[in-house]
C-alpha angles and dihedrals in degrees: 000000000000092000091049091051092051091044091055098039105031091115090046089051089054092057091043090054091049089049091051089051090051092048092048090048094048095047098031092109090059100034110035140043111243089242092058090046089055092048092049090047092052092046091055092046092051090047088056091049094047094048091048091051089047088062088062102036105024101038103032100023096233117146109226128179100174102077090113088057091057088046089053092050090054094044095050093042093054094041091050093048094049095040101041111006104050096044090055096041094045106026093167095055124064119215101223096162095231103059121097092249091050093051092048091048091048092072096064088042090057091045092051090050091052091049092051091051091044090053089051089050091052092048093053095034102055097060099030104043091073084073124079141209118343094005092058091046090053093048093050091045089053092048090053091053091048091055092048094049092046091053090045091057099040108097092187088074096038100274115224090346091065127209119305132195095030107181111262099234099140116099136161092276093060097039099044093037092052092047091050093049093047092049092048092045092049092049091049095044098050092044092051125091090257090051090059086068089062091056092046089055091046097047100044119349095185092051090048091052091048088055091055098260112149094227095182091055092051093047093048091048092054091044094052093047090049091050092046094055091041089055091053090049089051091053091050089048093051093051091046103050091032093216131074133178134170090252089066092062104051125133087271088070089053089050090051091055090043090056090054091053094047094045092048092051120264111262093018108109095186093049093047091051091049092048092051092052093043095050092046092052091043091052091052094045091053092057087092088071091066114199091005092061097099091045091054091042092053093046092052092050090051091050092048091049090052096044098039108029089152092059134267094288096030116187090342091072093050093048090047093052093046092050096044097047103031109135118245119249116239 
């Protein structure tokens, strides 16, 4: 009965989730402590990042280590537009981040950030996605380092110092709404006829090619969509923490997102979303341990990997997704 309800009302649930995000954002001053608002915002941003990486790794089976680079492209694009572009294009209007005009303008800023990251994904994806396994991992790792070094030596965006005083435009409406849209889009894409091509590439690339499937096109498509959503998440992150620097987008950030995907269960969108939220909350809860926080955090991840190698939801998550989003027969 529950699966049937979700199957019928999944689109309705999407709008309800966005509405909840708007309500939480509008009444956050009265309902929530600013610290909890920040934690919820980061949890939603990491859910977006993890689900976008799952499109590449979980659905098409490509090993990528440059997701933090796409996040950086989105973060620096949005910060540059709001800090330098909008003041020069609209000199009579100040982008404060909280005004109505700022919130309306924030949507095209996010979209532009996603496009910039998607373009970067296409540039690196077209030549490198003909590779497989370790070779592809090395290429994406190198691309991530190139982006970091370029940002570190570009004084126009602050160089190694980074960019300070980024306008705080991200709120719970944008973060939760984006996460809900990305989850819904990913569910719909991988359950569509086109999405079956992703699974064909993941399960047996040679067999897919022998059946006439253009495997490179499918891999590039998943890679570009993953980069696009990662860029939007990066923009949300920049306008939430209000400070970005190249050191915040190293390969360790990519590993952090990768852990969320693996712990959630590769190819399980619901499990990946749950793992991203769980690990973000766990990381914040362990702050009370002070300097031992990262030790405890790493130990708990190791324990979870040993105890739940099939992902947090295991087979339950896969059965749930298949039941909830199975297409109706006509």
